[in-house]
Coordinates of C-alpha atoms in Angstrom, one line a residue:
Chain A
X23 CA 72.5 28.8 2.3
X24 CA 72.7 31.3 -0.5
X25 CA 71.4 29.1 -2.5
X26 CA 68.9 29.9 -5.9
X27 CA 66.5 26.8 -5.9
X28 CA 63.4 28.5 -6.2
X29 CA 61.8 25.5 -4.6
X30 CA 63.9 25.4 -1.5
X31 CA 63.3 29.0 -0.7
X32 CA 59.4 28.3 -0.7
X33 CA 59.8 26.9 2.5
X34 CA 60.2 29.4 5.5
X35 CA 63.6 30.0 6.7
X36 CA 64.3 29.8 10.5
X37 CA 67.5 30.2 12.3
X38 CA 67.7 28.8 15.4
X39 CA 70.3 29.5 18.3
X40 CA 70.9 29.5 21.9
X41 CA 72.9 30.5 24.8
X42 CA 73.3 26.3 26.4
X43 CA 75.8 25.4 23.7
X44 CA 75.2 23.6 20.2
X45 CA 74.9 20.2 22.1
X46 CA 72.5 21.3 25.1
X47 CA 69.0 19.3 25.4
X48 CA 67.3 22.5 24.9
X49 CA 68.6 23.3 21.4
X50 CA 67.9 20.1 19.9
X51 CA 64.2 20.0 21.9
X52 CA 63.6 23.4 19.9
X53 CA 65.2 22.2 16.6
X54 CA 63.1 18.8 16.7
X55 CA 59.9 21.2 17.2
X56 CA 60.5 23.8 14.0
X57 CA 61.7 21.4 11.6
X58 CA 58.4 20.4 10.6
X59 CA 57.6 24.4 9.7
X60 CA 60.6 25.2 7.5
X61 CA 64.1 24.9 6.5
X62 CA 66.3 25.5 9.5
X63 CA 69.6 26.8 9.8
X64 CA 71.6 26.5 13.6
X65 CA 74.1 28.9 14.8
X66 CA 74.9 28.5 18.0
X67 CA 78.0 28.9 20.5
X68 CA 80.5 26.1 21.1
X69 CA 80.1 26.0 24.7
X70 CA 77.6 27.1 27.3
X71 CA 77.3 31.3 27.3
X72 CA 74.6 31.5 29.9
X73 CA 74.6 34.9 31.7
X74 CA 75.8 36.9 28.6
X75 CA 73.2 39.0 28.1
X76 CA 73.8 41.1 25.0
X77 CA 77.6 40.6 24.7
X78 CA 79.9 40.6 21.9
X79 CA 82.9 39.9 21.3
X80 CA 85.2 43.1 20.2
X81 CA 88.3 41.9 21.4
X82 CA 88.5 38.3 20.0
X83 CA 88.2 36.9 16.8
X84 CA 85.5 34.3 16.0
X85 CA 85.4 30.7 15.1
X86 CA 82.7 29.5 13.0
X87 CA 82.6 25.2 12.1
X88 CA 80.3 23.6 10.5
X89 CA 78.6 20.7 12.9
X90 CA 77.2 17.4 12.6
X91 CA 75.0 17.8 15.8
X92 CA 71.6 17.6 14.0
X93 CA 71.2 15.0 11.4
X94 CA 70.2 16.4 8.2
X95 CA 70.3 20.4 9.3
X96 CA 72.6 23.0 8.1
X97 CA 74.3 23.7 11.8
X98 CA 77.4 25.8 12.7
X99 CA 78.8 26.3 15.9
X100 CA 80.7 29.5 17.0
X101 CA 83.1 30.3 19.6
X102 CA 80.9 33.4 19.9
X103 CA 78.3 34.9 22.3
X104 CA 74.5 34.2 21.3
X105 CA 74.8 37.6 19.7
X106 CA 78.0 36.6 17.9
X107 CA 75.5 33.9 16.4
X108 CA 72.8 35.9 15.3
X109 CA 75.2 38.5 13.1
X110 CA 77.7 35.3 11.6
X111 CA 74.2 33.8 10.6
X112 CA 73.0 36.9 8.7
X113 CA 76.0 39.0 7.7
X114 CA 78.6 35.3 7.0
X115 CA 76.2 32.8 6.6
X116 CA 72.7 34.3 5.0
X117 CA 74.0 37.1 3.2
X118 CA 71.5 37.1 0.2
X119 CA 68.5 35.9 2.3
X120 CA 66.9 37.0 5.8
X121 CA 65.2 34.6 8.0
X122 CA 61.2 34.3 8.4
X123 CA 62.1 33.7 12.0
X124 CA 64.7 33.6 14.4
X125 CA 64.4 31.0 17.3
X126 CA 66.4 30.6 20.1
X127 CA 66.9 28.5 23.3
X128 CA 65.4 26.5 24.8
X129 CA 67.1 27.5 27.3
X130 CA 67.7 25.4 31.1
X131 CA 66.4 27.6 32.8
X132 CA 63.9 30.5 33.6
X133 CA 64.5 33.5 31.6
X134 CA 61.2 36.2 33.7
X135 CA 61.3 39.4 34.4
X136 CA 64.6 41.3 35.1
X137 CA 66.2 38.0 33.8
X138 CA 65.6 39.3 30.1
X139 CA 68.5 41.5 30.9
X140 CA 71.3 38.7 31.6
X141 CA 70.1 36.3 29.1
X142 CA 71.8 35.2 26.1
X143 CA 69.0 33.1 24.7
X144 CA 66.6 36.8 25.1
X145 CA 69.6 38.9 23.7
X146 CA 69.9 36.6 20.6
X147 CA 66.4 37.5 20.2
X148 CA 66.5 41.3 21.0
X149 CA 69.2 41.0 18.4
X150 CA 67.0 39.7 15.3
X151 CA 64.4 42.3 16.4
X152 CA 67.0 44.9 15.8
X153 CA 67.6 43.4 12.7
X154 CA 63.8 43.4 11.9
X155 CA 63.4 39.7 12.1
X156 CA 60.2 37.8 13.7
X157 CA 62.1 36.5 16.8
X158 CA 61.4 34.8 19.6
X159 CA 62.9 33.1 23.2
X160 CA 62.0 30.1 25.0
X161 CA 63.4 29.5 28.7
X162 CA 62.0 26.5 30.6
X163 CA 62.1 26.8 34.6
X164 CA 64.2 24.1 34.8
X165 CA 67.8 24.7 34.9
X166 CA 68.5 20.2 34.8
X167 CA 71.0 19.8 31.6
X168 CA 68.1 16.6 31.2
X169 CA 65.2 18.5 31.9
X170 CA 61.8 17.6 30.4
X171 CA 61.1 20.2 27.2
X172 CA 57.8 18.1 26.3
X173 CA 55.4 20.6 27.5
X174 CA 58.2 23.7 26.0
X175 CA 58.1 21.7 22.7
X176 CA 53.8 21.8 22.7
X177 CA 54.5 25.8 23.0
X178 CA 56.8 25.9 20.6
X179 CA 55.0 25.1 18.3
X180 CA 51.8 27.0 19.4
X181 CA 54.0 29.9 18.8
X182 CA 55.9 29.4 16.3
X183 CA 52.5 28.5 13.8
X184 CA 51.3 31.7 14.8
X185 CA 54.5 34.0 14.0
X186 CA 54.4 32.5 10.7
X187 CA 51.0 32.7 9.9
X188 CA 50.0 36.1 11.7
X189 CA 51.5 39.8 10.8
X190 CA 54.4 40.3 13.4
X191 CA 55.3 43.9 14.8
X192 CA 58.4 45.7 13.9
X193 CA 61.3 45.6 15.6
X194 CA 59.9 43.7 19.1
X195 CA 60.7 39.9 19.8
X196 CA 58.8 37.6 22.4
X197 CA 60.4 36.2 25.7
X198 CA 58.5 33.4 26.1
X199 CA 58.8 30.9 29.5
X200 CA 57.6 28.0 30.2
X201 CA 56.6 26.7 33.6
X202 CA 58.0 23.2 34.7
X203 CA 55.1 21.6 34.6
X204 CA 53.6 18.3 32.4
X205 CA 51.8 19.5 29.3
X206 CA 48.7 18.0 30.3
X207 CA 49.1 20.1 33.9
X208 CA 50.1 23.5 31.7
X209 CA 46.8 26.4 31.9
X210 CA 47.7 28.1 28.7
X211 CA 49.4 30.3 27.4
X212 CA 49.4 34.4 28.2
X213 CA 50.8 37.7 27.1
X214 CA 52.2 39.1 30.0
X215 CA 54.2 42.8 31.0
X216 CA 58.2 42.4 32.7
X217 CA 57.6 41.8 36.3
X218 CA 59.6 44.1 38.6
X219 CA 61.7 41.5 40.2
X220 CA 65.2 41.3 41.3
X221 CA 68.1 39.0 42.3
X222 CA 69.4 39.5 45.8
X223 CA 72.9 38.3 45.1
X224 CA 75.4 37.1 47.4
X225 CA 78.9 35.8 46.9
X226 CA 80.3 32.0 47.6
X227 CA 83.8 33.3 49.1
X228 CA 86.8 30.2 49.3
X229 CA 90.1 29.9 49.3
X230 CA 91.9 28.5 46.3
X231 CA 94.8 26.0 46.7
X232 CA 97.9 29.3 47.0
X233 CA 95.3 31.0 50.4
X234 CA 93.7 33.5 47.4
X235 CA 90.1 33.8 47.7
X236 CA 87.8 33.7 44.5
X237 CA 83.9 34.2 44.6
X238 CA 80.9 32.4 43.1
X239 CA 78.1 34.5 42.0
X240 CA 74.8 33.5 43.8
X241 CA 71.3 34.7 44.9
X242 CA 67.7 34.4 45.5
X243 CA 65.2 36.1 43.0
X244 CA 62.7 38.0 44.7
X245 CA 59.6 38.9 43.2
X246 CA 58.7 42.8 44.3
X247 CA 55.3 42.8 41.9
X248 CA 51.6 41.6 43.0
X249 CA 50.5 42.4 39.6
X250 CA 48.7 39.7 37.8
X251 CA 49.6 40.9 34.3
X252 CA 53.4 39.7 34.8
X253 CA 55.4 37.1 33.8
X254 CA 56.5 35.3 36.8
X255 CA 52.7 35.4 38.2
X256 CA 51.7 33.3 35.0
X257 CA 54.3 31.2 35.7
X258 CA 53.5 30.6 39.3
X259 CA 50.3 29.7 38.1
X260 CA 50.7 27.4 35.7
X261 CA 50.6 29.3 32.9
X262 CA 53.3 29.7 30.2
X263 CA 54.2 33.5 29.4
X264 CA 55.0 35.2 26.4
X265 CA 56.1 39.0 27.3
X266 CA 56.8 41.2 23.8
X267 CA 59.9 43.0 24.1
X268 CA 61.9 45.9 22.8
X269 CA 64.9 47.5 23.1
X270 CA 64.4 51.2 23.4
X271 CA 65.2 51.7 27.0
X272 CA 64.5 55.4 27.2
X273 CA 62.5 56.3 30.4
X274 CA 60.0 58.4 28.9
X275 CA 58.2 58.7 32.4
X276 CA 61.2 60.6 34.1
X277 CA 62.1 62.9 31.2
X278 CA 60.6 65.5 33.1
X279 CA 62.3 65.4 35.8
X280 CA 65.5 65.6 34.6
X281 CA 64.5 69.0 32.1
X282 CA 63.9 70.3 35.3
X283 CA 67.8 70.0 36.6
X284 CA 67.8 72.6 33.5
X285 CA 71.9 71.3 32.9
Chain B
X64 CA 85.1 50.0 53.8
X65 CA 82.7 48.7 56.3
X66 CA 84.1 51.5 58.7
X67 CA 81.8 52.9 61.6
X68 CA 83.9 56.3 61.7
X69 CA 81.0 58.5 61.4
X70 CA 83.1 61.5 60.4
X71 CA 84.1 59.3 57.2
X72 CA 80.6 58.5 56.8
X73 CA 78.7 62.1 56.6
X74 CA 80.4 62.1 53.0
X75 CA 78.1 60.7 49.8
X76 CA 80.3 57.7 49.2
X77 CA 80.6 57.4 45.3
X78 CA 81.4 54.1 43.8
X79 CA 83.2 54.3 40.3
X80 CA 83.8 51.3 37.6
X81 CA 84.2 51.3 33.6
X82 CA 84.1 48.5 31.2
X83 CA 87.4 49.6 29.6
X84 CA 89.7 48.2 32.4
X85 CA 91.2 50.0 35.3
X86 CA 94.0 51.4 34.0
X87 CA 92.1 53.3 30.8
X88 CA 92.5 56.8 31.0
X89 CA 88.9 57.2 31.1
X90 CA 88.6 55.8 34.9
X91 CA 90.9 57.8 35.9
X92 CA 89.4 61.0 34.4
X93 CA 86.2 60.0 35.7
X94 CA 87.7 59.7 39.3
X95 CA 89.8 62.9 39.0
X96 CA 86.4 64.8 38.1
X97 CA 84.4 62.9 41.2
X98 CA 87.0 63.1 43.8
X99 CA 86.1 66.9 45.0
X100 CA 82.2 65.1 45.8
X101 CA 82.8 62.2 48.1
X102 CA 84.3 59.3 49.1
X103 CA 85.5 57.2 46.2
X104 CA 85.7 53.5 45.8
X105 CA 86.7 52.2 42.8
X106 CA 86.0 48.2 41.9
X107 CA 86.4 47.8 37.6
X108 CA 87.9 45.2 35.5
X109 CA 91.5 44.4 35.1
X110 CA 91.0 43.9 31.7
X111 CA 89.4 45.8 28.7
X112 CA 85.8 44.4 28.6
X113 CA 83.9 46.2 25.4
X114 CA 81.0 45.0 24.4
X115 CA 80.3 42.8 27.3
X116 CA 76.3 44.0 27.9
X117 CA 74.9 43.0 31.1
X118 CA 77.0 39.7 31.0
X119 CA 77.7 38.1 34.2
X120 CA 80.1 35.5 35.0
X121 CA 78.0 32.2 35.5
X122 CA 80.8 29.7 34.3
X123 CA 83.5 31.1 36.2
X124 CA 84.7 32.0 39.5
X125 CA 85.9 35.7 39.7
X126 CA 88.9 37.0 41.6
X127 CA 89.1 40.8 43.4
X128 CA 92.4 42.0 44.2
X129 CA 93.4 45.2 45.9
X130 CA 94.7 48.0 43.5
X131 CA 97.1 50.7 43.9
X132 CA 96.3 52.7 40.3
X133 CA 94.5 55.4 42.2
X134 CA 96.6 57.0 44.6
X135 CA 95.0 57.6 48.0
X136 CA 91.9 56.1 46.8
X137 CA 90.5 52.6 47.6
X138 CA 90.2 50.6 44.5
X139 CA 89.7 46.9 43.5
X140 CA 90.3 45.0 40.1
X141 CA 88.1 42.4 39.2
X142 CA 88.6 39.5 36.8
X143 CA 85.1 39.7 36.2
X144 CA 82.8 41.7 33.8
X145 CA 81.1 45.6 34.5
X146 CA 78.2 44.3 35.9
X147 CA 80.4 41.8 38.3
X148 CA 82.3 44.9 39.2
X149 CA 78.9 45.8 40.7
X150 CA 77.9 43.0 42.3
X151 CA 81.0 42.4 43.6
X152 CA 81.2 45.8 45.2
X153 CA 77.7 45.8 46.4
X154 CA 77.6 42.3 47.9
X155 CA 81.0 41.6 49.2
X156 CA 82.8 45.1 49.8
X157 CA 80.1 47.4 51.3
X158 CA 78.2 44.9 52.5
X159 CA 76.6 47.6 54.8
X160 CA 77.0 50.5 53.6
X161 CA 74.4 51.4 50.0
X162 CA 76.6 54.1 47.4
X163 CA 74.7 57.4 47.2
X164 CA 76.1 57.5 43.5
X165 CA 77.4 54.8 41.0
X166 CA 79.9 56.5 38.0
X167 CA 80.7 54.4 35.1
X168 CA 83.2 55.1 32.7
X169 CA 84.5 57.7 31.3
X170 CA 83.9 55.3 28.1
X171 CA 86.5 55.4 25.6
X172 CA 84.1 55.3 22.3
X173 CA 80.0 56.6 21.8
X174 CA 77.3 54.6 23.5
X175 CA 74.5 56.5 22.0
X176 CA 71.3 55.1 20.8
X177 CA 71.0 51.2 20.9
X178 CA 75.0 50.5 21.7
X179 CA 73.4 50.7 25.5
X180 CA 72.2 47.3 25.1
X181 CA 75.9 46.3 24.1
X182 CA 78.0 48.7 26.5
X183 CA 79.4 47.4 29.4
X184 CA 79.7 51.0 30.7
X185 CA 76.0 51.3 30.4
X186 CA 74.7 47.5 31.4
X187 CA 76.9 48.7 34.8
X188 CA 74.6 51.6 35.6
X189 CA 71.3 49.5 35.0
X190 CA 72.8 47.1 37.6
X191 CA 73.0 50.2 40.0
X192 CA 69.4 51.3 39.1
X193 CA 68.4 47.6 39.4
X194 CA 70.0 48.4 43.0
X195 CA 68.3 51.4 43.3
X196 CA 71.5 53.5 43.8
X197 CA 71.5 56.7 41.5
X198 CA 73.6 55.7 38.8
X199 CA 75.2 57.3 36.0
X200 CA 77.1 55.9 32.9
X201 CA 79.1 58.2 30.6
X202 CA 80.9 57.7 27.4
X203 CA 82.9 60.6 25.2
X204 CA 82.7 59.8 21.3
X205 CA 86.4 58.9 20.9
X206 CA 88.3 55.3 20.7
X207 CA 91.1 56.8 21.2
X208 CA 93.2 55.3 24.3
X209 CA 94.8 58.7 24.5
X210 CA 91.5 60.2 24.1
X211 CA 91.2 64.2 25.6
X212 CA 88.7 64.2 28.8
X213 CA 88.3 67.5 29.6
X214 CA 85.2 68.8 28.4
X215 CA 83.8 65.1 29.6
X216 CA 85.1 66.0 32.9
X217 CA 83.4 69.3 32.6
X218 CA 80.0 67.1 32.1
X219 CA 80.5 64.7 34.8
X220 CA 81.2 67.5 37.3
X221 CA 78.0 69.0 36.0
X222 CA 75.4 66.0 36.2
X223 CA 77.8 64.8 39.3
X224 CA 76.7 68.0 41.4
X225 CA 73.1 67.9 40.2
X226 CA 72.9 63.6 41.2
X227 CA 73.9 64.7 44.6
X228 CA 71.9 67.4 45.2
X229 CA 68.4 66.7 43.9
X230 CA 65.6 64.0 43.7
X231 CA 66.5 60.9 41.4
X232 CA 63.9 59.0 40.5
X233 CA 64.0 55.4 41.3
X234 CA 64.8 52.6 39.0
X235 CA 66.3 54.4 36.5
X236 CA 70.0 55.9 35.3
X237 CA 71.4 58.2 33.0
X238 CA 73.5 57.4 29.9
X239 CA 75.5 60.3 28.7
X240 CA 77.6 60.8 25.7
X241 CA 79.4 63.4 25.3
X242 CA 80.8 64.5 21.3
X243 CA 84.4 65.1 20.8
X244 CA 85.1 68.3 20.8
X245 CA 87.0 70.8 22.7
X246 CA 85.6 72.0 26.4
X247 CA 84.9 75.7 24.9
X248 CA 82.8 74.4 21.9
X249 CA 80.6 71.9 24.0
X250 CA 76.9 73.6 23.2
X251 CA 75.5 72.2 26.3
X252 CA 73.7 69.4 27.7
X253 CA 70.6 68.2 26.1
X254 CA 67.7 65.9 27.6
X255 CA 67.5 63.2 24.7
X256 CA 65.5 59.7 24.1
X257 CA 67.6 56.7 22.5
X258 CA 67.8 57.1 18.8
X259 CA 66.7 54.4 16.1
X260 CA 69.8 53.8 15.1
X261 CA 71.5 50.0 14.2
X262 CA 74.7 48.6 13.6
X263 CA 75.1 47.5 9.9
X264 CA 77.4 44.8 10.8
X265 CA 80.1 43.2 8.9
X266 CA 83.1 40.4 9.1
X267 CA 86.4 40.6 8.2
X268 CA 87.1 37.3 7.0
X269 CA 90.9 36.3 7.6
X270 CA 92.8 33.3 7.6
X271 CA 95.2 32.2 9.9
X272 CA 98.3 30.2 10.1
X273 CA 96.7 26.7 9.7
X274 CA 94.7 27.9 7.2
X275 CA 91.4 28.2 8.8
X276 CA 88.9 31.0 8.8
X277 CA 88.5 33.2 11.5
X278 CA 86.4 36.2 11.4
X279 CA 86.8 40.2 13.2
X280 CA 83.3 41.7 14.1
X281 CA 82.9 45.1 12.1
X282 CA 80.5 47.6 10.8
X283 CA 78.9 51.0 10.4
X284 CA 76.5 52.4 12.6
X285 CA 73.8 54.2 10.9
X286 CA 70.7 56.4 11.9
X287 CA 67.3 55.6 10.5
X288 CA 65.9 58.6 13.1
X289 CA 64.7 62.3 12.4
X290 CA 64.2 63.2 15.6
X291 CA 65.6 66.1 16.8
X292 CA 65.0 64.9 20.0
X293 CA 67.4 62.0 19.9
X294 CA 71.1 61.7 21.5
X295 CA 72.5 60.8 18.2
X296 CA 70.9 64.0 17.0
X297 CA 72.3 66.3 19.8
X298 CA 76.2 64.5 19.6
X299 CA 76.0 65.3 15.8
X300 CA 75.3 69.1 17.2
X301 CA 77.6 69.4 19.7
X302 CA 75.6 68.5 22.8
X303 CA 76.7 66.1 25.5
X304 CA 73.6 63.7 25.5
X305 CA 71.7 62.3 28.7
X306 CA 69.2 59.5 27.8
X307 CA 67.4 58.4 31.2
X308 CA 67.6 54.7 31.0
X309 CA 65.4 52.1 32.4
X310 CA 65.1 48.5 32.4
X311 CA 61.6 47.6 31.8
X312 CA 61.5 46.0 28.0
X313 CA 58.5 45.1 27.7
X314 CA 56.7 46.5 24.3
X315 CA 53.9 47.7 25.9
X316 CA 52.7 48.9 22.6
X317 CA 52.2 45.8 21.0
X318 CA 50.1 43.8 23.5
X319 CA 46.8 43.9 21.7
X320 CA 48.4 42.7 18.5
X321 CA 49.7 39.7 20.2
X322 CA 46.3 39.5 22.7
X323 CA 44.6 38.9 19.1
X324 CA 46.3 36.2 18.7
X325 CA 44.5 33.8 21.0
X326 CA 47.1 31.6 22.2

């Protein structure tokens, strides 16, 4: 990948990762849909990192193989975090040469609202806008390891034809979801705000074989938000929804009220 | 801690967790500082857990064992991450009972500017204000394991007694960093907004024993901000920093540009 042939680096560069694992559904549905727009270049983690949100790994070293998962692609897979990914692919892997666009997902499973947060497939992305790179996130609503990515692919690539053609905004990336839905039956496509929605969690409490209880996270999301300008409306209607995204999480709105504790 | 003794009760019960691990000096300093303001429970990793974001344990099942590191003071360790420790404490051990105040930390290292997105410290105090509990994160600028608290503990007390005793917004924390110097030469406590600031990341590239690579995540953090109005800006001047913190990505500022696209 560091590579001098003029005519290979015509071509745009996209790196593509995830949060499933190298050998999800997902990751080959989004690699089968780029690859006609550029050269591609897979990073992603060695096993399924779902629920990591923006992790990385301080305390472990890192694995990084090269993989013969996609036939005719550069790939590597890492025993890192989706994160982990994104800065082996630039800093290890790409040194001379920064991506047009940074890909990742498609993740099994729906990645609205206060999900962006937990995500591994959104962090990867938050991570390539901090490193200024065009990037985006596709989740589908389906969380089946054999789900159907047909109508995600038809996004894909409605997307991705416009990153590379159109001027992209600094440092922001795009959560995009898709609803589970055929693509004949899909509305559109529409840019939507964060919906203000939560998971109530519970715990799964048993008793391992020694009497010792252990807990399985659960929950119900719950959707506190009527608006009509958020993600998870589009989605219950049909639509597919692309929220832009950044990562300064100051609360401007509230500064005031905490001059006045004058500390 | 589901305990109907009303006398108990008519204290702000103040739950406390860290990303470092419960031993780390830094919980304990942080608990030592709170203890004069409520009732304390404690629920935080057993093991160091740096850099973890708002990663959750999907894959896994998580244990919670009864800990005797504080004396006189409930306290659980968790196998899980930060944001677990939350959940965990929330869901399963004050099931009806909501904290009046969630503490994280005291972090042993700077979580300034966009290291919020990867601090476990921090990703536990937007779980709280994703709870809707007042929720405060803090983090002195020093690695060190021996690390000197004091003028942190002089902060905590500070922002401690004002959480308690005035209005918090809803929905949002506080992430404060305070700069490594001596109690006496603190200059105060500043009202900041998250600094433009990245991680230049690097590898160290080793090889081990087999002779395969393996690689340590490293790098320099650098400031590409002016502002005086930054908590990057106020550590480098001797101010303890307090970003209010919100979880609400969405790049509101860009949703015309991507509106023009017509998708």
């Amino acid at each position: 990948m560091n590579s001098d042939n003029s005519m290979e680096n015509q071509r745009p560069l996209i790196l593509v990762t995830n949060d499933d694992g190298i050998t999800a559904k997902g990751i080959r549905s989004l690699v089968e849909a780029v690859q006609p727009f550029g050269e591609i270049l897979v990073v992603a983690p060695d096993k399924p990192q779902s629920g990591m949100g923006h992790a990385i790994s301080v305390h472990d070293p890192l694995r990084l193989k090269k993989s013969s998962v996609f036939q005719g692609i550069e790939a590597y897979a890492s025993s890192g975090t989706p994160v982990d990914c994104v800065k082996l692919a630039i800093c290890e892997l790409l040194k001379n040469r920064k991506p047009d666009l940074l890909v990742s997902g498609i993740n099994h499973g729906d990645n609205s609202s206060t999900n962006v947060l937990y995500s591994g497939t959104m962090s990867a992305a938050v991570e390539g806008a901090m490193e200024d790179i065009p990037s985006v996130g596709f989740s589908l609503q389906d969380f089946a390891a054999d789900a159907d990515f047909t109508a995600s692919q038809f996004v894909v690539k409605q997307v991705v034809e416009k990153c590379l053609s159109s001027e992209f905004p600094h440092h922001v990336c795009l959560n995009v979801n898709i609803p589970k839905v055929d693509e004949k039956e899909l509305k559109g496509i529409k840019i939507c705000r964060q919906a203000r929605a939560y998971w109530r969690d519970s715990f799964d409490r048993r008793i391992d074989q020694f009497g010792n209880p252990y807990y399985w996270l659960t929950g119900e999301f719950e959707n506190f938000d009527n608006g009509e300008d958020t993600d998870v409306f589009a989605l219950n209607n049909g639509y597919a929804s692309i929220v832009p995204t950044q990562f300064d999480m100051t609360a401007y709105h509230v500064m005031s009220d905490f001059n006045n504790w004058k500390l």
